[in-house]
Amino acid sequence: MPKGYNPMPGGGFNMNQMMKQAQKMQRQIEETKAELDEKTLEVTAGGGAVRIVINGKKEIRELVISPDVIDPDDAEMLQDLIIGAVNEAVRQADEMVNSRMAQITGGGLPGGLF
């Protein structure tokens, strides 16, 4: 390349500025991730028969089952309600984290990174 060649239009590329922006974004990501790890979502299934509280780390913090749906002769129905509630809780937690991170990164990082 010829001396003084600059492939960036407009004549400038400031590596220091880019590094500062990357460090700022990294700090924002870390702070937001810590905040989201503690944030909780409440999800219900079966008209409130099963209630799950999940955090941003996808840890189930609480599981409440209404005594009305506990039928010893129909354990399969209760199992289906719990599975449905857990799957929805995990989906919503993923959506919460991905949506918030996309606000910081402008959607520029690969999905599932968080």
Tab-separated table of N, CA and C in Angstrom:
chain	number	residue	atom	x	y	z
A	1	MET	N	0.838	-1.186	0.000
A	1	MET	CA	0.000	0.000	0.000
A	1	MET	C	0.878	1.242	0.000
A	2	PRO	N	0.454	2.238	-0.723
A	2	PRO	CA	1.224	3.475	-0.755
A	2	PRO	C	1.194	4.170	0.603
A	3	LYS	N	2.286	4.854	0.884
A	3	LYS	CA	2.380	5.590	2.135
A	3	LYS	C	1.253	6.623	2.189
A	4	GLY	N	0.601	6.690	3.355
A	4	GLY	CA	-0.486	7.648	3.519
A	4	GLY	C	-1.822	7.127	3.035
A	5	TYR	N	-1.840	5.886	2.521
A	5	TYR	CA	-3.091	5.312	2.022
A	5	TYR	C	-4.055	5.095	3.181
A	6	ASN	N	-5.275	5.541	3.042
A	6	ASN	CA	-6.296	5.360	4.064
A	6	ASN	C	-7.550	4.800	3.397
A	7	PRO	N	-7.888	3.527	3.685
A	7	PRO	CA	-9.034	2.911	3.020
A	7	PRO	C	-10.381	3.425	3.514
A	8	MET	N	-10.396	4.227	4.557
A	8	MET	CA	-11.656	4.718	5.104
A	8	MET	C	-12.076	5.987	4.369
A	9	PRO	N	-13.333	6.030	3.925
A	9	PRO	CA	-13.816	7.250	3.268
A	9	PRO	C	-13.820	8.409	4.257
A	10	GLY	N	-13.634	9.564	3.773
A	10	GLY	CA	-13.635	10.738	4.627
A	10	GLY	C	-12.290	10.978	5.277
A	11	GLY	N	-11.332	10.094	5.020
A	11	GLY	CA	-9.968	10.336	5.439
A	11	GLY	C	-9.626	9.976	6.871
A	12	GLY	N	-10.490	9.259	7.601
A	12	GLY	CA	-10.073	9.004	8.967
A	12	GLY	C	-10.626	7.732	9.565
A	13	PHE	N	-9.793	7.146	10.375
A	13	PHE	CA	-10.180	5.978	11.146
A	13	PHE	C	-9.457	6.100	12.466
A	14	ASN	N	-10.193	6.316	13.511
A	14	ASN	CA	-9.582	6.546	14.805
A	14	ASN	C	-9.708	5.284	15.646
A	15	MET	N	-8.638	4.519	15.719
A	15	MET	CA	-8.636	3.251	16.455
A	15	MET	C	-8.883	3.480	17.941
A	16	ASN	N	-8.311	4.532	18.497
A	16	ASN	CA	-8.517	4.832	19.917
A	16	ASN	C	-9.985	5.091	20.218
A	17	GLN	N	-10.632	5.862	19.345
A	17	GLN	CA	-12.055	6.164	19.534
A	17	GLN	C	-12.889	4.883	19.445
A	18	MET	N	-12.550	4.030	18.494
A	18	MET	CA	-13.274	2.773	18.345
A	18	MET	C	-13.100	1.894	19.585
A	19	MET	N	-11.901	1.841	20.134
A	19	MET	CA	-11.644	1.040	21.337
A	19	MET	C	-12.411	1.595	22.536
A	20	LYS	N	-12.478	2.915	22.656
A	20	LYS	CA	-13.239	3.525	23.747
A	20	LYS	C	-14.721	3.180	23.638
A	21	GLN	N	-15.242	3.223	22.422
A	21	GLN	CA	-16.653	2.881	22.216
A	21	GLN	C	-16.909	1.413	22.548
A	22	ALA	N	-15.982	0.545	22.153
A	22	ALA	CA	-16.127	-0.886	22.440
A	22	ALA	C	-16.084	-1.140	23.943
A	23	GLN	N	-15.188	-0.440	24.645
A	23	GLN	CA	-15.102	-0.602	26.099
A	23	GLN	C	-16.360	-0.083	26.780
A	24	LYS	N	-16.897	1.010	26.294
A	24	LYS	CA	-18.130	1.566	26.856
A	24	LYS	C	-19.279	0.577	26.653
A	25	MET	N	-19.369	0.011	25.459
A	25	MET	CA	-20.422	-0.957	25.169
A	25	MET	C	-20.260	-2.191	26.053
A	26	GLN	N	-19.037	-2.639	26.254
A	26	GLN	CA	-18.789	-3.803	27.109
A	26	GLN	C	-19.253	-3.534	28.535
A	27	ARG	N	-18.960	-2.332	29.047
A	27	ARG	CA	-19.420	-1.969	30.400
A	27	ARG	C	-20.939	-1.950	30.470
A	28	GLN	N	-21.573	-1.389	29.448
A	28	GLN	CA	-23.036	-1.344	29.411
A	28	GLN	C	-23.623	-2.757	29.382
A	29	ILE	N	-23.009	-3.631	28.610
A	29	ILE	CA	-23.477	-5.013	28.516
A	29	ILE	C	-23.360	-5.696	29.873
A	30	GLU	N	-22.219	-5.533	30.526
A	30	GLU	CA	-22.011	-6.171	31.828
A	30	GLU	C	-22.994	-5.650	32.873
A	31	GLU	N	-23.205	-4.335	32.899
A	31	GLU	CA	-24.145	-3.749	33.854
A	31	GLU	C	-25.568	-4.223	33.583
A	32	THR	N	-25.947	-4.237	32.323
A	32	THR	CA	-27.294	-4.666	31.955
A	32	THR	C	-27.493	-6.137	32.253
A	33	LYS	N	-26.488	-6.953	31.959
A	33	LYS	CA	-26.596	-8.390	32.239
A	33	LYS	C	-26.795	-8.630	33.730
A	34	ALA	N	-26.044	-7.929	34.563
A	34	ALA	CA	-26.198	-8.081	36.020
A	34	ALA	C	-27.599	-7.665	36.458
A	35	GLU	N	-28.094	-6.581	35.879
A	35	GLU	CA	-29.450	-6.118	36.199
A	35	GLU	C	-30.499	-7.146	35.766
A	36	LEU	N	-30.347	-7.674	34.562
A	36	LEU	CA	-31.320	-8.638	34.037
A	36	LEU	C	-31.262	-9.974	34.783
A	37	ASP	N	-30.080	-10.336	35.264
A	37	ASP	CA	-29.957	-11.581	36.027
A	37	ASP	C	-30.853	-11.560	37.260
A	38	GLU	N	-31.072	-10.379	37.827
A	38	GLU	CA	-31.883	-10.245	39.038
A	38	GLU	C	-33.355	-9.970	38.738
A	39	LYS	N	-33.652	-9.509	37.546
A	39	LYS	CA	-35.032	-9.189	37.187
A	39	LYS	C	-35.842	-10.477	37.070
A	40	THR	N	-37.099	-10.433	37.513
A	40	THR	CA	-37.932	-11.629	37.453
A	40	THR	C	-39.150	-11.413	36.569
A	41	LEU	N	-39.633	-12.512	36.035
A	41	LEU	CA	-40.861	-12.547	35.253
A	41	LEU	C	-41.800	-13.554	35.902
A	42	GLU	N	-43.078	-13.287	35.829
A	42	GLU	CA	-44.075	-14.219	36.343
A	42	GLU	C	-44.895	-14.747	35.164
A	43	VAL	N	-45.007	-16.064	35.081
A	43	VAL	CA	-45.719	-16.713	33.983
A	43	VAL	C	-46.723	-17.687	34.585
A	44	THR	N	-47.912	-17.725	33.997
A	44	THR	CA	-48.918	-18.683	34.461
A	44	THR	C	-49.360	-19.575	33.315
A	45	ALA	N	-49.907	-20.713	33.696
A	45	ALA	CA	-50.477	-21.642	32.715
A	45	ALA	C	-51.763	-22.199	33.314
A	46	GLY	N	-52.646	-22.651	32.434
A	46	GLY	CA	-53.891	-23.242	32.897
A	46	GLY	C	-54.762	-22.254	33.640
A	47	GLY	N	-54.814	-21.021	33.157
A	47	GLY	CA	-55.643	-20.011	33.805
A	47	GLY	C	-55.183	-19.680	35.214
A	48	GLY	N	-53.906	-19.797	35.472
A	48	GLY	CA	-53.351	-19.484	36.785
A	48	GLY	C	-53.176	-20.703	37.671
A	49	ALA	N	-53.461	-21.892	37.127
A	49	ALA	CA	-53.319	-23.124	37.916
A	49	ALA	C	-51.861	-23.392	38.279
A	50	VAL	N	-50.946	-22.987	37.396
A	50	VAL	CA	-49.518	-23.121	37.651
A	50	VAL	C	-48.901	-21.742	37.444
A	51	ARG	N	-48.114	-21.309	38.410
A	51	ARG	CA	-47.445	-20.009	38.329
A	51	ARG	C	-45.958	-20.217	38.559
A	52	ILE	N	-45.166	-19.614	37.671
A	52	ILE	CA	-43.710	-19.725	37.758
A	52	ILE	C	-43.117	-18.326	37.779
A	53	VAL	N	-42.132	-18.133	38.649
A	53	VAL	CA	-41.344	-16.905	38.661
A	53	VAL	C	-39.933	-17.314	38.247
A	54	ILE	N	-39.424	-16.643	37.207
A	54	ILE	CA	-38.103	-16.966	36.650
A	54	ILE	C	-37.290	-15.686	36.572
A	55	ASN	N	-35.970	-15.811	36.697
A	55	ASN	CA	-35.125	-14.612	36.579
A	55	ASN	C	-34.408	-14.616	35.228
A	56	GLY	N	-33.627	-13.559	34.993
A	56	GLY	CA	-32.923	-13.406	33.718
A	56	GLY	C	-31.850	-14.438	33.472
A	57	LYS	N	-31.440	-15.169	34.521
A	57	LYS	CA	-30.473	-16.266	34.355
A	57	LYS	C	-31.185	-17.574	34.061
A	58	LYS	N	-32.503	-17.489	33.884
A	58	LYS	CA	-33.354	-18.652	33.602
A	58	LYS	C	-33.404	-19.616	34.788
A	59	GLU	N	-33.297	-19.065	35.981
A	59	GLU	CA	-33.448	-19.856	37.192
A	59	GLU	C	-34.886	-19.708	37.673
A	60	ILE	N	-35.539	-20.820	37.909
A	60	ILE	CA	-36.895	-20.767	38.440
A	60	ILE	C	-36.781	-20.438	39.918
A	61	ARG	N	-37.371	-19.317	40.294
A	61	ARG	CA	-37.282	-18.839	41.666
A	61	ARG	C	-38.486	-19.289	42.495
A	62	GLU	N	-39.590	-19.560	41.806
A	62	GLU	CA	-40.800	-19.943	42.520
A	62	GLU	C	-41.686	-20.769	41.585
A	63	LEU	N	-42.324	-21.775	42.146
A	63	LEU	CA	-43.284	-22.600	41.411
A	63	LEU	C	-44.467	-22.830	42.336
A	64	VAL	N	-45.646	-22.365	41.915
A	64	VAL	CA	-46.855	-22.520	42.718
A	64	VAL	C	-47.869	-23.298	41.898
A	65	ILE	N	-48.407	-24.352	42.508
A	65	ILE	CA	-49.417	-25.187	41.852
A	65	ILE	C	-50.693	-25.089	42.678
A	66	SER	N	-51.774	-24.715	42.025
A	66	SER	CA	-53.062	-24.632	42.703
A	66	SER	C	-53.505	-26.036	43.124
A	67	PRO	N	-53.933	-26.187	44.364
A	67	PRO	CA	-54.402	-27.503	44.827
A	67	PRO	C	-55.567	-28.030	43.986
A	68	ASP	N	-56.300	-27.140	43.331
A	68	ASP	CA	-57.445	-27.545	42.510
A	68	ASP	C	-57.047	-28.417	41.324
A	69	VAL	N	-55.793	-28.308	40.863
A	69	VAL	CA	-55.380	-29.076	39.683
A	69	VAL	C	-54.586	-30.324	40.044
A	70	ILE	N	-54.458	-30.598	41.335
A	70	ILE	CA	-53.734	-31.800	41.750
A	70	ILE	C	-54.730	-32.955	41.837
A	71	ASP	N	-54.707	-33.765	40.800
A	71	ASP	CA	-55.600	-34.913	40.705
A	71	ASP	C	-54.724	-36.155	40.583
A	72	PRO	N	-54.687	-36.995	41.613
A	72	PRO	CA	-53.828	-38.184	41.569
A	72	PRO	C	-54.128	-39.106	40.382
A	73	ASP	N	-55.328	-38.998	39.860
A	73	ASP	CA	-55.699	-39.842	38.723
A	73	ASP	C	-55.344	-39.202	37.379
A	74	ASP	N	-54.839	-37.971	37.405
A	74	ASP	CA	-54.505	-37.282	36.153
A	74	ASP	C	-53.197	-36.500	36.301
A	75	ALA	N	-52.147	-37.200	36.675
A	75	ALA	CA	-50.835	-36.562	36.838
A	75	ALA	C	-50.333	-35.990	35.516
A	76	GLU	N	-50.701	-36.607	34.410
A	76	GLU	CA	-50.230	-36.162	33.096
A	76	GLU	C	-50.688	-34.736	32.795
A	77	MET	N	-51.895	-34.385	33.172
A	77	MET	CA	-52.391	-33.029	32.933
A	77	MET	C	-51.553	-32.011	33.710
A	78	LEU	N	-51.230	-32.317	34.956
A	78	LEU	CA	-50.410	-31.420	35.761
A	78	LEU	C	-49.003	-31.306	35.186
A	79	GLN	N	-48.455	-32.406	34.741
A	79	GLN	CA	-47.131	-32.393	34.120
A	79	GLN	C	-47.136	-31.496	32.882
A	80	ASP	N	-48.180	-31.607	32.068
A	80	ASP	CA	-48.280	-30.773	30.862
A	80	ASP	C	-48.370	-29.291	31.217
A	81	LEU	N	-49.129	-28.966	32.265
A	81	LEU	CA	-49.232	-27.574	32.694
A	81	LEU	C	-47.872	-27.036	33.146
A	82	ILE	N	-47.143	-27.832	33.904
A	82	ILE	CA	-45.826	-27.403	34.394
A	82	ILE	C	-44.850	-27.233	33.237
A	83	ILE	N	-44.819	-28.185	32.331
A	83	ILE	CA	-43.926	-28.085	31.165
A	83	ILE	C	-44.252	-26.840	30.348
A	84	GLY	N	-45.529	-26.605	30.110
A	84	GLY	CA	-45.937	-25.425	29.345
A	84	GLY	C	-45.524	-24.129	30.025
A	85	ALA	N	-45.709	-24.070	31.340
A	85	ALA	CA	-45.352	-22.860	32.084
A	85	ALA	C	-43.840	-22.645	32.081
A	86	VAL	N	-43.070	-23.705	32.286
A	86	VAL	CA	-41.607	-23.581	32.286
A	86	VAL	C	-41.105	-23.147	30.909
A	87	ASN	N	-41.609	-23.766	29.855
A	87	ASN	CA	-41.167	-23.404	28.505
A	87	ASN	C	-41.492	-21.946	28.191
A	88	GLU	N	-42.673	-21.494	28.577
A	88	GLU	CA	-43.052	-20.102	28.327
A	88	GLU	C	-42.196	-19.156	29.163
A	89	ALA	N	-41.899	-19.523	30.392
A	89	ALA	CA	-41.062	-18.686	31.245
A	89	ALA	C	-39.662	-18.535	30.655
A	90	VAL	N	-39.089	-19.625	30.182
A	90	VAL	CA	-37.751	-19.579	29.575
A	90	VAL	C	-37.780	-18.741	28.298
A	91	ARG	N	-38.830	-18.900	27.493
A	91	ARG	CA	-38.953	-18.122	26.259
A	91	ARG	C	-39.015	-16.630	26.579
A	92	GLN	N	-39.814	-16.257	27.577
A	92	GLN	CA	-39.937	-14.848	27.938
A	92	GLN	C	-38.639	-14.295	28.528
A	93	ALA	N	-37.930	-15.103	29.301
A	93	ALA	CA	-36.644	-14.659	29.850
A	93	ALA	C	-35.644	-14.414	28.719
A	94	ASP	N	-35.592	-15.325	27.751
A	94	ASP	CA	-34.710	-15.134	26.588
A	94	ASP	C	-35.068	-13.855	25.843
A	95	GLU	N	-36.349	-13.658	25.630
A	95	GLU	CA	-36.820	-12.482	24.903
A	95	GLU	C	-36.449	-11.196	25.646
A	96	MET	N	-36.605	-11.197	26.966
A	96	MET	CA	-36.271	-10.027	27.775
A	96	MET	C	-34.783	-9.692	27.636
A	97	VAL	N	-33.923	-10.694	27.783
A	97	VAL	CA	-32.482	-10.477	27.716
A	97	VAL	C	-32.068	-10.054	26.304
A	98	ASN	N	-32.521	-10.778	25.290
A	98	ASN	CA	-32.121	-10.464	23.914
A	98	ASN	C	-32.597	-9.088	23.478
A	99	SER	N	-33.808	-8.714	23.873
A	99	SER	CA	-34.347	-7.409	23.509
A	99	SER	C	-33.519	-6.291	24.146
A	100	ARG	N	-33.184	-6.450	25.394
A	100	ARG	CA	-32.416	-5.421	26.103
A	100	ARG	C	-31.003	-5.312	25.550
A	101	MET	N	-30.377	-6.434	25.251
A	101	MET	CA	-29.019	-6.407	24.707
A	101	MET	C	-29.007	-5.811	23.303
A	102	ALA	N	-30.056	-6.063	22.531
A	102	ALA	CA	-30.129	-5.496	21.185
A	102	ALA	C	-30.204	-3.976	21.238
A	103	GLN	N	-30.812	-3.436	22.301
A	103	GLN	CA	-30.864	-1.976	22.467
A	103	GLN	C	-29.454	-1.411	22.643
A	104	ILE	N	-28.610	-2.153	23.338
A	104	ILE	CA	-27.244	-1.673	23.599
A	104	ILE	C	-26.363	-1.858	22.373
A	105	THR	N	-26.456	-3.028	21.749
A	105	THR	CA	-25.542	-3.362	20.657
A	105	THR	C	-26.067	-2.956	19.288
A	106	GLY	N	-27.303	-2.503	19.238
A	106	GLY	CA	-27.899	-2.185	17.949
A	106	GLY	C	-28.211	-3.442	17.175
A	107	GLY	N	-28.308	-4.560	17.872
A	107	GLY	CA	-28.612	-5.834	17.229
A	107	GLY	C	-27.445	-6.407	16.479
A	108	GLY	N	-26.245	-5.884	16.713
A	108	GLY	CA	-25.087	-6.280	15.931
A	108	GLY	C	-24.331	-7.506	16.417
A	109	LEU	N	-24.766	-8.131	17.511
A	109	LEU	CA	-24.064	-9.322	17.994
A	109	LEU	C	-24.866	-10.569	17.667
A	110	PRO	N	-24.181	-11.696	17.474
A	110	PRO	CA	-24.893	-12.916	17.107
A	110	PRO	C	-25.923	-13.308	18.160
A	111	GLY	N	-27.072	-13.828	17.711
A	111	GLY	CA	-28.121	-14.281	18.611
A	111	GLY	C	-27.629	-15.389	19.525
A	112	GLY	N	-28.201	-15.438	20.732
A	112	GLY	CA	-27.820	-16.471	21.682
A	112	GLY	C	-26.515	-16.193	22.397
A	113	LEU	N	-25.905	-15.043	22.147
A	113	LEU	CA	-24.627	-14.732	22.787
A	113	LEU	C	-24.786	-14.539	24.279
A	114	PHE	N	-25.975	-14.108	24.685
A	114	PHE	CA	-26.216	-13.850	26.102
A	114	PHE	C	-27.028	-14.955	26.639
